[in-house]
Every structure is written in structure tokens, then in C-alpha cells.
XYZ file of C-alpha atoms in Angstrom:
512
model
C 17.973 -75.988 -28.385
C 14.787 -74.650 -29.634
C 11.230 -76.397 -29.058
C 8.852 -77.441 -31.382
C 5.079 -76.239 -30.750
C 4.760 -79.079 -28.400
C 7.568 -77.819 -26.172
C 9.454 -81.175 -27.410
C 13.472 -81.831 -27.686
C 14.856 -81.436 -31.190
C 16.514 -84.875 -30.778
C 18.135 -84.379 -34.034
C 19.710 -81.239 -33.432
C 20.643 -82.457 -29.871
C 22.496 -85.417 -31.478
C 24.670 -83.246 -33.901
C 25.779 -81.044 -30.519
C 26.403 -84.931 -29.525
C 29.348 -85.297 -32.202
C 31.485 -82.895 -30.386
C 30.970 -85.037 -27.122
C 31.166 -88.442 -29.358
C 34.487 -87.240 -30.686
C 36.209 -86.560 -26.858
C 35.364 -89.742 -25.782
C 36.689 -91.245 -28.700
C 39.996 -89.748 -28.191
C 40.109 -90.546 -24.430
C 38.867 -94.597 -25.336
C 41.935 -95.068 -27.290
C 44.476 -93.053 -25.276
C 43.578 -95.185 -22.371
C 43.903 -98.356 -24.771
C 47.011 -97.867 -25.712
C 49.314 -95.638 -24.441
C 49.957 -97.724 -21.514
C 50.824 -100.500 -23.808
C 53.349 -97.829 -25.114
C 54.745 -96.824 -22.041
C 55.321 -100.347 -20.383
C 57.496 -101.225 -23.620
C 59.546 -98.175 -23.290
C 59.827 -98.206 -19.209
C 60.561 -101.968 -19.420
C 63.664 -101.101 -21.787
C 64.590 -98.286 -19.448
C 64.361 -100.784 -16.378
C 66.153 -103.747 -18.462
C 68.953 -101.622 -18.945
C 71.732 -99.768 -17.184
C 70.768 -96.649 -17.122
C 71.403 -93.582 -14.637
C 68.153 -93.568 -13.166
C 68.038 -97.267 -13.012
C 71.322 -97.221 -10.620
C 70.134 -94.580 -8.629
C 67.013 -96.833 -7.554
C 69.281 -100.058 -6.989
C 71.534 -97.725 -4.834
C 68.967 -96.719 -2.936
C 66.623 -99.994 -1.270
C 64.084 -97.843 -0.048
C 62.964 -97.017 -3.599
C 62.491 -100.643 -4.503
C 58.832 -99.945 -4.652
C 59.208 -98.281 -7.500
C 57.799 -100.463 -11.007
C 57.015 -99.963 -14.651
C 53.508 -100.581 -13.700
C 53.861 -97.452 -11.032
C 55.366 -94.988 -13.385
C 52.920 -96.198 -16.097
C 49.793 -95.546 -14.029
C 50.737 -92.622 -12.457
C 51.811 -91.083 -16.109
C 48.122 -91.916 -16.848
C 46.736 -89.290 -13.801
C 48.003 -86.541 -15.958
C 44.508 -86.308 -17.643
C 42.870 -86.462 -14.472
C 45.287 -83.846 -12.997
C 44.737 -81.691 -15.656
C 40.737 -82.295 -15.682
C 40.512 -80.912 -12.232
C 43.242 -77.965 -12.693
C 42.320 -76.885 -16.013
C 38.711 -77.653 -17.253
C 36.782 -75.678 -14.740
C 38.800 -72.331 -15.764
C 38.788 -72.998 -19.287
C 34.577 -73.329 -18.772
C 34.189 -70.173 -17.096
C 36.262 -68.703 -19.057
C 34.196 -69.869 -22.477
C 31.003 -68.342 -20.371
C 32.402 -64.585 -21.172
C 34.427 -65.401 -24.558
C 32.634 -62.880 -27.382
C 33.316 -63.881 -30.922
C 31.699 -64.675 -34.193
C 31.404 -68.219 -33.430
C 29.828 -67.642 -29.742
C 31.022 -68.409 -26.446
C 32.794 -72.264 -27.095
C 33.279 -72.948 -30.571
C 36.376 -70.597 -30.460
C 38.163 -73.261 -27.796
C 36.914 -76.512 -29.686
C 37.864 -75.314 -33.514
C 41.272 -74.380 -32.441
C 42.341 -76.693 -29.848
C 40.711 -80.023 -31.062
C 42.978 -80.173 -34.321
C 46.092 -79.122 -32.241
C 44.935 -81.768 -30.088
C 44.401 -84.547 -32.600
C 47.808 -83.711 -34.125
C 49.830 -84.001 -30.521
C 47.642 -87.413 -30.132
C 49.212 -88.776 -33.236
C 52.793 -88.282 -32.370
C 52.518 -89.972 -29.402
C 53.304 -93.443 -31.054
C 55.095 -91.410 -33.697
C 57.770 -90.448 -30.519
C 57.532 -93.777 -29.285
C 59.265 -95.023 -32.448
C 62.556 -93.047 -31.723
C 65.381 -95.815 -31.311
C 67.064 -93.867 -28.485
C 65.026 -94.728 -25.319
C 65.244 -91.582 -23.117
C 64.880 -89.366 -26.560
C 61.672 -91.349 -27.056
C 60.303 -91.144 -23.304
C 61.039 -87.563 -23.109
C 59.765 -86.838 -26.734
C 56.592 -88.991 -25.215
C 56.070 -87.136 -22.212
C 55.943 -84.183 -23.890
C 53.557 -84.842 -26.318
C 51.312 -86.311 -23.887
C 51.320 -83.125 -21.286
C 50.417 -80.887 -24.454
C 47.668 -83.674 -25.630
C 45.943 -83.526 -21.872
C 46.327 -80.061 -21.734
C 44.498 -79.204 -24.748
C 42.160 -81.832 -24.009
C 41.138 -79.810 -20.896
C 41.096 -76.644 -22.569
C 38.112 -77.626 -25.078
C 36.450 -80.412 -23.555
C 34.231 -77.952 -20.311
C 33.207 -75.821 -23.826
C 31.923 -78.551 -26.012
C 29.761 -80.134 -22.937
C 28.462 -76.460 -22.244
C 27.415 -76.376 -25.661
C 24.078 -78.799 -25.077
C 22.637 -76.223 -22.257
C 23.874 -73.163 -24.165
C 21.115 -74.788 -26.884
C 18.850 -76.314 -24.625
C 16.107 -74.976 -22.430
C 16.186 -75.614 -18.878
C 13.132 -77.851 -18.579
C 14.627 -80.203 -21.506
C 17.795 -80.767 -20.573
C 17.827 -83.983 -18.817
C 16.317 -85.666 -22.147
C 18.970 -83.740 -24.189
C 21.868 -85.013 -21.448
C 20.879 -88.557 -22.345
C 21.301 -88.130 -25.817
C 24.927 -86.281 -25.165
C 25.858 -89.132 -23.372
C 24.557 -91.815 -25.580
C 26.935 -90.021 -28.577
C 29.468 -90.392 -26.343
C 28.980 -93.783 -25.330
C 28.958 -94.232 -29.220
C 32.515 -92.472 -29.208
C 33.641 -94.948 -26.538
C 32.563 -97.988 -28.594
C 34.286 -96.911 -31.938
C 37.346 -96.470 -29.704
C 37.393 -99.714 -28.876
C 36.715 -101.181 -31.984
C 38.934 -99.131 -34.230
C 42.139 -100.826 -33.914
C 40.671 -103.309 -35.377
C 39.624 -101.113 -38.613
C 43.192 -99.197 -38.606
C 44.658 -102.877 -39.363
C 41.926 -103.482 -41.981
C 42.451 -100.180 -43.579
C 46.410 -100.534 -43.545
C 45.861 -104.300 -44.921
C 43.748 -102.539 -48.011
C 46.437 -100.193 -48.599
C 48.979 -102.368 -49.136
C 50.847 -102.258 -45.653
C 50.179 -105.923 -44.959
C 53.341 -106.041 -42.479
C 52.025 -103.431 -40.532
C 48.393 -104.652 -40.590
C 49.564 -107.629 -39.291
C 51.985 -106.378 -36.480
C 49.064 -104.360 -35.176
C 47.242 -107.992 -34.450
C 50.238 -109.688 -33.089
C 51.070 -109.726 -29.410
C 54.253 -108.216 -27.870
C 56.494 -109.085 -24.981
C 57.203 -106.550 -21.720
C 59.551 -104.889 -24.340
C 57.017 -104.099 -26.812
C 58.550 -106.549 -29.170
C 56.929 -108.815 -31.510
C 56.390 -112.263 -30.549
C 55.097 -115.631 -32.041
C 52.798 -118.177 -30.062
C 55.355 -119.584 -28.447
C 56.543 -116.362 -27.034
C 59.812 -116.215 -29.311
C 60.846 -112.791 -30.479
C 60.259 -112.606 -34.631
C 63.279 -110.927 -36.040
C 63.521 -108.568 -39.197
C 65.658 -109.049 -42.362
C 68.771 -107.433 -40.274
C 68.042 -109.612 -37.260
C 66.507 -107.056 -35.213
C 63.411 -107.235 -32.756
C 60.463 -106.113 -34.061
C 58.194 -103.757 -32.447
C 54.258 -102.681 -33.090
C 54.184 -99.191 -34.652
C 50.389 -97.824 -33.539
C 50.729 -94.865 -35.707
C 47.551 -96.219 -37.838
C 45.262 -96.781 -35.087
C 45.885 -92.976 -33.908
C 45.439 -91.464 -37.068
C 42.393 -93.065 -37.886
C 41.234 -92.050 -34.389
C 42.393 -88.273 -35.058
C 40.588 -88.190 -38.440
C 37.203 -89.671 -37.266
C 37.276 -87.058 -34.082
C 38.052 -84.320 -36.503
C 35.226 -85.177 -38.900
C 32.702 -84.919 -35.608
C 33.889 -81.803 -35.014
C 33.273 -80.490 -38.684
C 29.647 -81.968 -38.319
C 29.502 -80.020 -35.129
C 30.815 -76.945 -36.606
C 28.287 -77.556 -39.705
C 25.668 -77.236 -36.887
C 26.464 -74.674 -35.272
C 26.932 -72.334 -38.474
C 23.529 -73.325 -39.565
C 21.781 -73.361 -36.035
C 23.510 -70.514 -34.147
C 20.309 -68.524 -34.218
C 18.830 -71.072 -31.123
C 22.129 -70.490 -29.011
C 19.973 -69.552 -26.047
C 23.133 -67.981 -24.191
C 24.205 -65.993 -27.041
C 23.113 -62.343 -25.363
C 23.582 -63.759 -22.032
C 25.830 -61.901 -19.706
C 27.910 -63.330 -17.183
C 28.833 -61.369 -13.984
C 32.710 -62.628 -13.129
C 32.725 -59.964 -10.278
C 34.089 -61.083 -6.990
C 31.456 -60.086 -5.040
C 28.719 -61.888 -6.721
C 30.532 -65.336 -6.125
C 28.882 -67.436 -3.564
C 30.961 -68.646 -0.626
C 31.492 -72.334 -0.213
C 29.177 -74.017 2.668
C 31.051 -76.102 4.751
C 29.850 -79.369 6.126
C 29.699 -78.287 9.337
C 27.453 -75.605 8.555
C 24.632 -77.546 6.573
C 21.386 -77.968 8.673
C 21.720 -81.612 8.685
C 21.851 -83.710 12.110
C 24.843 -85.228 13.707
C 23.866 -88.120 12.271
C 23.251 -87.305 8.494
C 26.449 -85.339 8.533
C 28.093 -88.863 9.567
C 26.248 -90.575 6.780
C 27.585 -88.212 4.412
C 31.223 -88.597 5.278
C 30.521 -92.394 5.176
C 29.293 -92.182 1.884
C 32.123 -89.941 0.412
C 34.861 -92.574 1.833
C 32.764 -95.424 0.418
C 32.803 -93.481 -3.050
C 36.808 -92.880 -2.605
C 37.473 -96.421 -2.204
C 34.699 -97.546 -4.891
C 36.343 -95.120 -7.627
C 40.089 -96.232 -6.640
C 38.826 -99.543 -7.837
C 37.072 -98.556 -10.700
C 39.426 -96.178 -12.015
C 42.313 -98.388 -11.622
C 40.807 -101.053 -14.291
C 41.248 -98.550 -16.886
C 44.831 -97.972 -17.615
C 45.424 -101.539 -16.971
C 43.631 -103.792 -18.903
C 45.220 -103.510 -22.176
C 48.723 -104.590 -20.510
C 46.899 -107.399 -18.396
C 45.744 -108.877 -21.927
C 48.774 -108.504 -23.674
C 51.045 -109.830 -20.789
C 48.536 -112.115 -18.893
C 46.326 -113.550 -21.864
C 48.110 -113.229 -25.038
C 45.610 -111.044 -26.434
C 47.050 -108.053 -28.612
C 45.513 -104.419 -27.759
C 43.330 -104.009 -30.622
C 41.246 -107.282 -29.676
C 41.631 -106.845 -25.899
C 39.459 -103.362 -26.770
C 36.476 -105.877 -27.467
C 36.873 -107.477 -24.119
C 36.592 -103.723 -22.892
C 33.532 -103.601 -24.816
C 31.767 -106.495 -23.448
C 32.254 -104.837 -20.065
C 31.054 -101.421 -20.978
C 28.133 -102.819 -22.976
C 26.909 -105.307 -19.461
C 27.096 -101.757 -17.700
C 24.769 -99.854 -20.193
C 22.397 -102.776 -20.647
C 21.996 -103.149 -16.557
C 21.756 -99.312 -16.284
C 17.700 -99.457 -16.246
C 17.472 -102.552 -13.984
C 19.622 -101.038 -11.468
C 17.700 -98.150 -11.494
C 14.666 -100.079 -10.814
C 16.260 -102.296 -7.988
C 17.376 -98.688 -6.466
C 13.501 -97.735 -6.015
C 12.331 -101.148 -5.206
C 14.863 -102.577 -2.648
C 16.643 -99.592 -1.852
C 19.640 -97.743 -3.121
C 21.988 -98.370 -0.390
C 21.405 -102.790 -0.583
C 21.631 -102.226 -4.530
C 24.850 -100.548 -4.217
C 26.029 -103.541 -1.572
C 24.343 -106.224 -4.222
C 26.506 -104.808 -6.749
C 29.704 -104.473 -5.006
C 29.552 -107.888 -3.412
C 28.753 -109.350 -6.829
C 32.160 -107.892 -8.229
C 33.855 -108.555 -5.272
C 33.158 -112.085 -5.771
C 33.907 -112.476 -9.366
C 37.123 -110.835 -9.135
C 38.197 -112.859 -6.103
C 36.753 -116.497 -8.377
C 38.785 -114.913 -11.264
C 41.984 -114.457 -9.273
C 42.065 -117.604 -7.472
C 41.218 -119.510 -10.610
C 44.498 -117.934 -12.470
C 46.944 -118.362 -9.629
C 45.354 -121.929 -8.878
C 44.746 -123.877 -12.151
C 48.209 -123.682 -14.154
C 48.735 -122.638 -18.013
C 48.218 -125.024 -20.911
C 51.457 -126.929 -22.128
C 51.522 -124.456 -24.659
C 51.882 -121.839 -22.352
C 48.158 -120.073 -22.830
C 45.532 -119.393 -20.459
C 43.642 -122.405 -19.702
C 39.713 -122.608 -20.717
C 38.674 -121.993 -16.682
C 40.571 -118.787 -16.381
C 38.831 -117.776 -19.793
C 35.593 -118.840 -18.874
C 35.875 -116.955 -15.149
C 37.455 -113.817 -16.740
C 34.190 -113.616 -18.898
C 31.955 -114.041 -16.312
C 33.468 -111.053 -14.490
C 33.521 -109.084 -17.222
C 29.761 -109.266 -17.946
C 28.942 -109.345 -14.004
C 31.149 -106.822 -13.435
C 29.525 -104.687 -15.765
C 26.218 -105.159 -14.256
C 27.688 -104.786 -10.984
C 28.827 -101.344 -11.743
C 25.869 -100.436 -13.132
C 24.177 -101.158 -9.934
C 26.869 -98.889 -8.314
C 26.730 -96.173 -10.546
C 23.747 -95.108 -10.830
C 22.354 -95.364 -7.118
C 25.337 -93.348 -5.684
C 24.767 -89.798 -6.281
C 20.894 -90.106 -6.010
C 21.881 -91.567 -2.522
C 24.542 -88.223 -1.923
C 22.096 -85.716 -2.981
C 19.019 -87.200 -1.040
C 21.238 -86.456 2.359
C 21.810 -82.998 1.266
C 18.104 -82.633 0.429
C 16.817 -80.733 -2.660
C 18.442 -76.891 -1.356
C 21.516 -78.360 -1.687
C 21.827 -80.584 -4.927
C 24.813 -78.208 -6.340
C 26.679 -78.207 -2.914
C 26.550 -82.254 -2.751
C 27.450 -82.969 -6.293
C 30.244 -80.870 -5.705
C 31.061 -83.296 -2.569
C 30.118 -86.470 -4.636
C 32.577 -85.468 -7.612
C 35.383 -84.169 -5.364
C 35.739 -87.881 -3.505
C 35.341 -89.382 -7.243
C 37.985 -87.460 -9.159
C 40.342 -87.451 -5.993
C 40.026 -91.440 -6.833
C 40.332 -90.651 -10.092
C 44.025 -90.060 -9.242
C 44.981 -92.261 -6.613
C 43.863 -95.324 -7.911
C 45.739 -96.122 -10.807
C 49.278 -94.970 -8.657
C 48.336 -97.377 -5.825
C 47.027 -100.236 -8.479
C 50.181 -100.003 -10.254
C 52.009 -100.342 -6.795
C 50.256 -103.422 -5.940
C 51.073 -105.106 -9.411
C 54.940 -103.992 -8.913
C 54.978 -105.461 -5.887
C 53.746 -108.776 -7.428
C 56.835 -108.673 -9.952
C 54.633 -107.037 -12.875
C 51.838 -109.184 -12.813
C 48.669 -107.638 -14.076
C 46.434 -110.292 -12.564
C 46.716 -108.471 -9.424
C 44.760 -105.991 -10.476
C 41.847 -107.282 -9.800
C 43.027 -108.079 -6.254
C 43.542 -104.749 -5.673
C 40.278 -103.995 -6.833
C 38.808 -106.589 -4.894
C 40.225 -105.676 -2.051
C 39.020 -101.787 -2.448
C 35.680 -102.631 -3.362
C 35.335 -104.901 -0.482
C 36.370 -101.583 1.738
C 33.848 -99.740 0.040
C 31.191 -102.583 0.980
C 32.216 -102.737 4.551
C 32.054 -98.867 5.069
C 28.523 -99.066 2.923
C 26.976 -100.681 5.543
C 27.413 -97.754 7.759
C 25.267 -94.965 5.843
C 22.217 -94.899 7.529
C 20.728 -92.016 5.283
C 19.717 -91.667 1.502
C 16.725 -93.775 1.218
C 13.933 -91.081 0.954
C 13.179 -90.290 -2.692
C 12.742 -86.380 -2.401
C 15.539 -85.854 -5.140
C 13.707 -85.612 -8.304
C 15.013 -87.703 -11.395
C 15.341 -84.017 -13.236
C 17.549 -83.074 -10.470
C 19.605 -85.853 -10.532
C 20.270 -85.852 -14.279
C 21.063 -82.293 -13.592
C 23.747 -83.171 -11.104
C 25.140 -85.628 -13.386
C 25.763 -83.168 -15.924
C 28.304 -81.285 -13.623
C 30.758 -84.250 -14.626
C 30.021 -84.659 -18.300
């Protein structure tokens, strides 16, 4: 992005670039909120039947650990696996692409609309009555959607560095992340928007269905848990297509804004005439930890810190794909409203970002991280204890104390995760020192991305072992956070302040 005469960032242009990332985060927000709900209903139907798959599991007792929750969570890791495998490739590929639309825009303009189309087909595939065929179609669409997202996500993120001088990229990245946060927040409320829209257009029954709660089979139930049948006596299922269509339309509108910006401002593309040399001889060899100029104690702190990061992110990544199913099955809250509860957690996390940074400077990074871990372990443990010890109300609803404990856990948990997330990367980078920021950023994201694959799967296994009780998501998360806290006590380095805020923000952009 060009500078004005005073060398300041052009915030308006940077915000327009951020529309691409906003559209991306909007799709992910809705995908992670609603796809687990749809999958749970379909897979519960399979497990409740007498399919060949169920017979095979029953005939082999050692497969008894396989559950609906485990399979749902495993499917929800596809995006993380594809992200690790494909995003770096297409990011590098876009560095050398030549077209009239520049390096990045061809990937975005071609793949994003197709991606949005596959996104809309996910709930459509779920409406197929033959459950086996429905799941097969859903999985095909989900895989195509995740692959296409991996194609255009790196190019859309790379637009900001293309248009922004290096000295201004930290400020620009803050703007991009704000737009991404707005995309997530829109995703949290888009279900309510879709319900209102279909109601306005006269689809009152569909609007009411979107607001309804469902049982484990995805069938609409009343306040007493009884199935609501149609005129033919068949159970009714929620069709989430309006939510996905509204999301896809908003995402495409974001890309139209981005394209309009690029068409008008491509003369400011700083990378337009930059040639990237991909020759093998120019590639830098990866630096092994044993070859780093660190003391034995510093290397130990690095290994311990990476282990702590892995444990912590196993917990935080497990919450995302399980929360809507938890809210629906345990609290009786419809998905379009449970996403609003997730928004409370997200707002608390964002609001505590600056105080968490101040705490890191005043109290020390390690101590601040440990305070956050201790706080979230205590709140999750309190919620789990109350939810299991206090009985439900006479009508089967969750009692008031459980609700209070949950809301407090969400607010405190968001602030606690803020204390953790704000300080972990700076601590890792400081262990390595200024000369190895890139290398240690790679170590950091290796640990966190590995956890994004294992966390949901392990959490799904725990939920399945407790008879699909999603309350035990909090047990899994509390244990992982507690283990992370115990491991963190052995970190002895990373408290110096040699790493500048500029370098930290540059490193953070590697995962955006």
C-alpha cells in the first residue's frame, strides 16, 4: 500500500484489502458452527440403525471407542490438514503467477465463487433422505470446499504485504485482523439474519425451523423434547441451506469489493515487478534445533514451551467444532443462538488483548500465561462440577446455576485465552533471539497446527467415552489446559524483551 507524504498507512485502502480476509473468516465461522450439527444428526442416524458399518463395529468389540462425536471431530480436522498440506504450496505458487490481474487475484476470483457454491451444497446434501448417500455427498462437497479454501486463502492473505511497504505492515496487519474479526462476528449472527430473511419472504415454517432445537437425530423437537411431525406424520428436520446461502452471498460481496479495489489500485502493487527465484540452489536449509547457538537450558526451555503450546492448543481447538452440538444437546439452544454465545467468548478474548499485553510486560510473559491457564482451568472445572452435580429443572431444562456458571466461564475463559495467546509467541521468539525469528515462528506454528488436528479428535474420543455427553468437552479442555500449566512451570527463558513489537507482528502474519 502506498504511503502518503508523511509515510503513514492508508487505512482506507488497507481496509478494502481486508474484505478478502473478512469473506474468508466468515465462511470458516459458519462452517465450524453448523457443519458439526449437521454431521451429528446424520451420523447418529447411522449408529441408531443396523447398517453394515454398525454391524462391523458391534462384531469387533475393540472398536467400541468409535463414536459419533469422534467421527464428527475427525471430519472437522480436514480443513486443518488441508491447510498444512496445500496452503503453503499455493501461497508460493501465487508468488510466481503472472496475469493481467496480478499474482493473487486469479486464485481468488476463480476459486472463491466455486468455493461458495460448494459451501451452499453442504446443507443441500444433508436433505437427501437416504442416509448413506447423503453422507457420501456431504463428504464429497466438504472435501472439495476445504481444498478450494486452501487454494485461495494464502493468496488473499498475501495481498496485504503486496500493497504495503515493510515498515507499515504491522499496522496494516492489525487492520486486516480487525476485518477478519468482523467476518467472524457476522458469521456468529448470520443464522439469525437468515431466519429473519426467510420469514420476510414468506417462508415462515423454514424461519421457525431455524430457530428450533433438535434431538440427536437432527429432528425438530418441542420444549418437552417431543418430535414435531409434519402432515404425513414424518419427523421434521432443520434445513440450514438459508444460513449457508446468506453466508455465501455476503462472502461473494466481500470479494466483489476486493476486486473493485484491486482493479482501481493495482498500480500500487509493490510486488508487480518483483521476480521470485524458486531455484533449488537458493532455498535455505532448515535449521535444526540442535544446531542453534543456544545453551542446553535454552533448548530445554524451547522444547518444554513447544510441548506446552501443543497441550494448550489441543484444548482451544477442541472447543470450536463442539460448541454448537454442546449447546443444542445439553442446553437446548438452537445453533443460530448458540453462535451468539460463542460471540461472547470472542468479544471477551478481543477485549482483553491489550490488558494481556500489559500484564505480560509488567508481570512477565510466563506468569501471565500461567494466570490465564489457571483461570480457565478453574472456571471450566467449576462449570463441569455444577452441571453434573446439580439436577435439571422439572421441565428438563438446565438449572439457573449451571447457566450462570457457563456464562461466567465463557467471559473469564475468553479473557484467560487472551492472556495465553498474546504472550506465547513473544516468549518463543525471545528464546531464539532476533536472528532466528523466522525459524522460531516455524517451530511455534508447527506445535499449534499439530494440535489443531489432534485436539478435536481427542476431544471427540472423550465425549464418546462419556456416552456423547458434550459437557465432557470441558473436562477434556480443563485437563489439557492443566497439563499445559504444569509443563509451563518448567520454562525458564523467554522473559527478556529483545524482540520488538514489530518483529512479533511480522511473525504473527505467517499464520494469517
